[in-house]
Amino acid sequence: GIQVEQSPPDLILQEGANSTLRCNFSDSVNNLQWFHQNPWGQLINLFYIPSGTKQNGRLSATTVATERYSLLYISSSQTTDSGVYFCAVGTLWGTYKYIFGTGTRLKVLA
Amino acid sequence: EAQVTQNPRYLITVTGKKLTVTCSQNMNHEYMSWYRQDPGLGLRQIYYSMNVEVTDKGDVPEGYKVSRKEKRNFPLILESPSPNQTSLYFCASKANTEAFFGQGTRLTVV
């Protein structure tokens, strides 16, 4: 089955710093989403981005489907950005199932 | 507002006592699914449903049942819970694009 790898696994930043999170996937996908899991466990939709580039405030994402990777950019990080960031992909042949990456655990220090 | 609502949010129960976790969505999505999240294992799909009265097993279906009598509801049933079902559970619904996840149900079986 499709493999989804995220890097780095852990990241500690000072407030105000920028960061780039990466998601590599091993096969063609027709769905890709980025989520933020907050300290209370809730999965927050960040981007639905099977291809192209999107921006939402301090966050932006780019997916290069032909090269099988996606990037999530966080600029001017805040302590509320702390948590785990997941990339999830769905394949052309799947049953709308999402395969989740292992996540990047981000801690932003004040 | 697009929403997937799970109840309860937290539950502590004893081994063998049947329980149901409810899930409801207000987006008229045909596809719904259940995931569990465990440390070191990530999020894994339990069951999914492509439409009313159409359900199928995901990757870890043992010990769970589901039903889909109405489009908006997709309850998860644990007939005889065991401690290895202690986990964080998520319900999701999806159309052709992004998936929406519920707030999560943290279940502890003692």
CSV table of C-alpha atoms in Angstrom, one decimal:
chain,number,residue,atom,x,y,z
A,1,GLY,CA,0.0,0.0,0.0
A,2,ILE,CA,0.9,3.6,-0.2
A,3,GLN,CA,3.5,4.9,2.3
A,4,VAL,CA,3.3,8.4,3.7
A,5,GLU,CA,6.4,9.8,5.4
A,6,GLN,CA,6.6,13.1,7.2
A,7,SER,CA,9.7,15.1,8.2
A,8,PRO,CA,11.0,16.2,10.6
A,9,PRO,CA,9.4,14.0,13.3
A,10,ASP,CA,9.9,16.7,15.9
A,11,LEU,CA,10.5,20.4,15.7
A,12,ILE,CA,11.1,23.0,18.4
A,13,LEU,CA,10.9,26.7,17.4
A,14,GLN,CA,11.1,30.0,19.1
A,15,GLU,CA,8.0,32.1,18.7
A,16,GLY,CA,8.2,34.2,15.5
A,17,ALA,CA,10.3,31.7,13.6
A,18,ASN,CA,9.4,30.1,10.3
A,19,SER,CA,9.3,26.4,9.4
A,20,THR,CA,8.7,24.0,6.6
A,21,LEU,CA,7.1,20.5,7.1
A,22,ARG,CA,7.4,17.9,4.4
A,23,CYS,CA,5.2,15.0,3.4
A,24,ASN,CA,6.4,12.4,0.9
A,25,PHE,CA,4.1,9.8,-0.5
A,26,SER,CA,4.9,6.7,-2.5
A,27,ASP,CA,2.2,6.5,-5.1
A,28,SER,CA,-0.2,8.8,-7.1
A,29,VAL,CA,-2.9,10.4,-5.0
A,30,ASN,CA,-6.1,12.2,-5.7
A,31,ASN,CA,-6.7,13.6,-2.3
A,32,LEU,CA,-4.3,15.2,0.1
A,33,GLN,CA,-5.0,17.1,3.3
A,34,TRP,CA,-3.0,18.7,6.0
A,35,PHE,CA,-4.3,18.6,9.6
A,36,HIS,CA,-3.3,20.1,12.9
A,37,GLN,CA,-4.0,18.1,16.0
A,38,ASN,CA,-4.2,20.4,18.9
A,39,PRO,CA,-3.2,19.5,22.5
A,40,TRP,CA,-6.9,18.5,23.1
A,41,GLY,CA,-6.7,15.9,20.4
A,42,GLN,CA,-8.9,17.6,17.8
A,43,LEU,CA,-8.0,17.3,14.2
A,44,ILE,CA,-8.3,20.7,12.5
A,45,ASN,CA,-8.5,21.0,8.7
A,46,LEU,CA,-5.7,23.2,7.4
A,47,PHE,CA,-5.7,22.6,3.7
A,48,TYR,CA,-7.2,20.3,1.1
A,49,ILE,CA,-4.4,20.4,-1.5
A,50,PRO,CA,-4.0,17.5,-4.0
A,51,SER,CA,-2.0,19.8,-6.2
A,52,GLY,CA,-0.9,23.4,-6.4
A,53,THR,CA,-0.4,26.1,-3.8
A,54,LYS,CA,-2.8,27.6,-1.2
A,55,GLN,CA,-2.4,30.2,1.5
A,56,ASN,CA,-4.4,30.9,4.6
A,57,GLY,CA,-3.0,33.6,6.8
A,58,ARG,CA,0.4,32.6,8.2
A,59,LEU,CA,0.1,29.1,6.7
A,60,SER,CA,0.6,28.0,3.2
A,61,ALA,CA,1.0,24.7,1.4
A,62,THR,CA,2.3,23.4,-1.8
A,63,THR,CA,1.8,19.9,-3.4
A,64,VAL,CA,3.8,18.7,-6.3
A,65,ALA,CA,1.9,15.7,-7.3
A,66,THR,CA,4.2,14.6,-10.1
A,67,GLU,CA,7.1,14.4,-7.6
A,68,ARG,CA,4.9,13.0,-4.8
A,69,TYR,CA,5.5,15.5,-2.0
A,70,SER,CA,3.7,18.3,-0.2
A,71,LEU,CA,5.1,21.1,1.9
A,72,LEU,CA,3.4,23.0,4.7
A,73,TYR,CA,4.9,26.4,5.6
A,74,ILE,CA,4.3,28.1,8.9
A,75,SER,CA,5.5,31.7,9.2
A,76,SER,CA,5.9,33.8,12.3
A,77,SER,CA,5.0,30.9,14.5
A,78,GLN,CA,2.9,31.3,17.6
A,79,THR,CA,2.6,29.2,20.7
A,80,THR,CA,-0.9,28.2,19.6
A,81,ASP,CA,0.7,26.5,16.5
A,82,SER,CA,2.0,23.8,18.9
A,83,GLY,CA,0.7,20.3,18.3
A,84,VAL,CA,1.1,17.6,15.7
A,85,TYR,CA,0.7,18.2,12.0
A,86,PHE,CA,-0.5,15.3,9.9
A,87,CYS,CA,-0.5,14.8,6.2
A,88,ALA,CA,-3.2,12.4,4.9
A,89,VAL,CA,-3.6,11.1,1.4
A,90,GLY,CA,-6.2,9.2,-0.6
A,91,THR,CA,-5.5,7.2,-3.7
A,92,LEU,CA,-7.2,6.9,-7.0
A,93,TRP,CA,-8.0,3.2,-6.3
A,94,GLY,CA,-8.9,3.6,-2.7
A,95,THR,CA,-12.3,3.7,-1.0
A,96,TYR,CA,-12.0,7.3,0.1
A,97,LYS,CA,-9.8,6.0,2.8
A,98,TYR,CA,-7.1,8.4,4.1
A,99,ILE,CA,-3.6,7.1,4.8
A,100,PHE,CA,-2.1,9.3,7.5
A,101,GLY,CA,1.6,10.1,7.8
A,102,THR,CA,3.3,9.7,11.2
A,103,GLY,CA,3.1,13.4,11.9
A,104,THR,CA,5.4,16.2,12.8
A,105,ARG,CA,5.3,17.2,16.5
A,106,LEU,CA,5.8,21.0,16.7
A,107,LYS,CA,6.5,22.9,19.9
A,108,VAL,CA,6.7,26.7,19.8
A,109,LEU,CA,8.4,28.3,22.7
A,110,ALA,CA,7.4,31.8,24.0
B,1,GLU,CA,-21.5,25.4,9.4
B,2,ALA,CA,-20.1,22.1,8.1
B,3,GLN,CA,-19.9,19.8,11.1
B,4,VAL,CA,-19.2,16.2,12.2
B,5,THR,CA,-20.4,15.7,15.8
B,6,GLN,CA,-19.4,12.8,17.9
B,7,ASN,CA,-20.6,11.9,21.4
B,8,PRO,CA,-19.5,11.3,24.0
B,9,ARG,CA,-16.2,13.2,23.9
B,10,TYR,CA,-14.8,11.2,26.9
B,11,LEU,CA,-15.9,7.8,28.2
B,12,ILE,CA,-14.5,5.4,30.8
B,13,THR,CA,-16.2,2.0,30.8
B,14,VAL,CA,-15.6,-1.5,32.1
B,15,THR,CA,-14.7,-4.6,30.1
B,16,GLY,CA,-17.6,-6.2,28.5
B,17,LYS,CA,-20.2,-3.4,28.8
B,18,LYS,CA,-21.7,-2.6,25.4
B,19,LEU,CA,-21.3,0.9,24.3
B,20,THR,CA,-22.1,3.1,21.3
B,21,VAL,CA,-20.3,6.2,20.1
B,22,THR,CA,-22.6,8.3,17.9
B,23,CYS,CA,-21.5,10.3,14.9
B,24,SER,CA,-23.6,12.7,12.9
B,25,GLN,CA,-22.8,15.0,9.9
B,26,ASN,CA,-24.8,17.9,8.4
B,27,MET,CA,-23.2,18.0,4.9
B,28,ASN,CA,-25.2,15.3,3.2
B,29,HIS,CA,-22.0,13.3,2.5
B,30,GLU,CA,-22.4,9.8,1.3
B,31,TYR,CA,-19.1,8.6,2.6
B,32,MET,CA,-18.4,8.2,6.3
B,33,SER,CA,-15.8,6.3,8.3
B,34,TRP,CA,-14.3,5.6,11.7
B,35,TYR,CA,-10.6,5.8,12.7
B,36,ARG,CA,-8.7,5.0,15.8
B,37,GLN,CA,-5.5,6.7,16.9
B,38,ASP,CA,-2.9,5.0,19.0
B,39,PRO,CA,0.6,6.1,20.1
B,40,GLY,CA,3.1,4.7,17.7
B,41,LEU,CA,0.5,3.3,15.3
B,42,GLY,CA,-1.0,6.5,14.0
B,43,LEU,CA,-4.6,6.7,12.7
B,44,ARG,CA,-6.1,3.6,11.2
B,45,GLN,CA,-9.4,3.0,9.6
B,46,ILE,CA,-11.9,0.8,11.4
B,47,TYR,CA,-15.0,0.8,9.2
B,48,TYR,CA,-16.4,2.9,6.4
B,49,SER,CA,-19.7,3.4,4.6
B,50,MET,CA,-20.2,4.5,1.0
B,51,ASN,CA,-23.9,5.1,1.5
B,52,VAL,CA,-27.0,4.2,3.5
B,53,GLU,CA,-27.0,0.4,4.3
B,54,VAL,CA,-23.5,0.0,2.6
B,55,THR,CA,-20.7,-0.6,5.1
B,56,ASP,CA,-17.4,-2.4,4.9
B,57,LYS,CA,-14.4,-3.2,7.0
B,58,GLY,CA,-11.3,-1.0,7.2
B,59,ASP,CA,-7.9,-2.1,8.4
B,60,VAL,CA,-8.8,-2.8,12.1
B,61,PRO,CA,-12.4,-3.9,12.3
B,62,GLU,CA,-12.2,-6.6,14.9
B,63,GLY,CA,-14.3,-6.0,18.0
B,64,TYR,CA,-16.4,-3.2,16.3
B,65,LYS,CA,-19.7,-3.0,14.5
B,66,VAL,CA,-21.3,-0.1,12.6
B,67,SER,CA,-24.6,0.7,11.0
B,68,ARG,CA,-25.8,3.2,8.5
B,69,LYS,CA,-29.6,3.5,8.6
B,70,GLU,CA,-29.6,7.2,7.7
B,71,LYS,CA,-27.3,9.2,5.6
B,72,ARG,CA,-26.3,11.6,8.4
B,73,ASN,CA,-25.6,9.1,11.2
B,74,PHE,CA,-22.9,6.4,11.5
B,75,PRO,CA,-22.6,5.0,15.0
B,76,LEU,CA,-19.7,2.9,16.2
B,77,ILE,CA,-20.7,-0.1,18.4
B,78,LEU,CA,-18.5,-2.0,20.8
B,79,GLU,CA,-20.4,-5.1,21.8
B,80,SER,CA,-17.9,-6.3,24.4
B,81,PRO,CA,-15.2,-3.7,24.9
B,82,SER,CA,-11.8,-4.8,26.0
B,83,PRO,CA,-8.8,-2.8,27.3
B,84,ASN,CA,-7.0,-3.0,23.9
B,85,GLN,CA,-9.8,-0.8,22.5
B,86,THR,CA,-8.7,2.0,24.7
B,87,SER,CA,-8.0,4.7,22.1
B,88,LEU,CA,-8.9,8.0,20.6
B,89,TYR,CA,-11.6,7.6,18.0
B,90,PHE,CA,-12.5,9.8,15.1
B,91,CYS,CA,-15.5,9.8,12.8
B,92,ALA,CA,-15.1,11.4,9.4
B,93,SER,CA,-17.3,12.3,6.5
B,94,LYS,CA,-16.2,13.1,2.9
B,95,ALA,CA,-17.6,14.0,-0.5
B,96,ASN,CA,-15.3,14.3,-3.5
B,97,THR,CA,-12.9,16.7,-1.9
B,98,GLU,CA,-11.9,17.3,1.7
B,99,ALA,CA,-12.7,15.1,4.6
B,100,PHE,CA,-14.2,16.5,7.8
B,101,PHE,CA,-13.4,14.9,11.2
B,102,GLY,CA,-15.3,15.0,14.4
B,103,GLN,CA,-13.9,16.3,17.7
B,104,GLY,CA,-12.8,12.8,18.8
B,105,THR,CA,-13.9,10.4,21.5
B,106,ARG,CA,-11.4,9.4,24.1
B,107,LEU,CA,-12.3,5.9,25.3
B,108,THR,CA,-10.8,4.1,28.2
B,109,VAL,CA,-11.8,0.5,28.9
B,110,VAL,CA,-10.8,-0.8,32.4
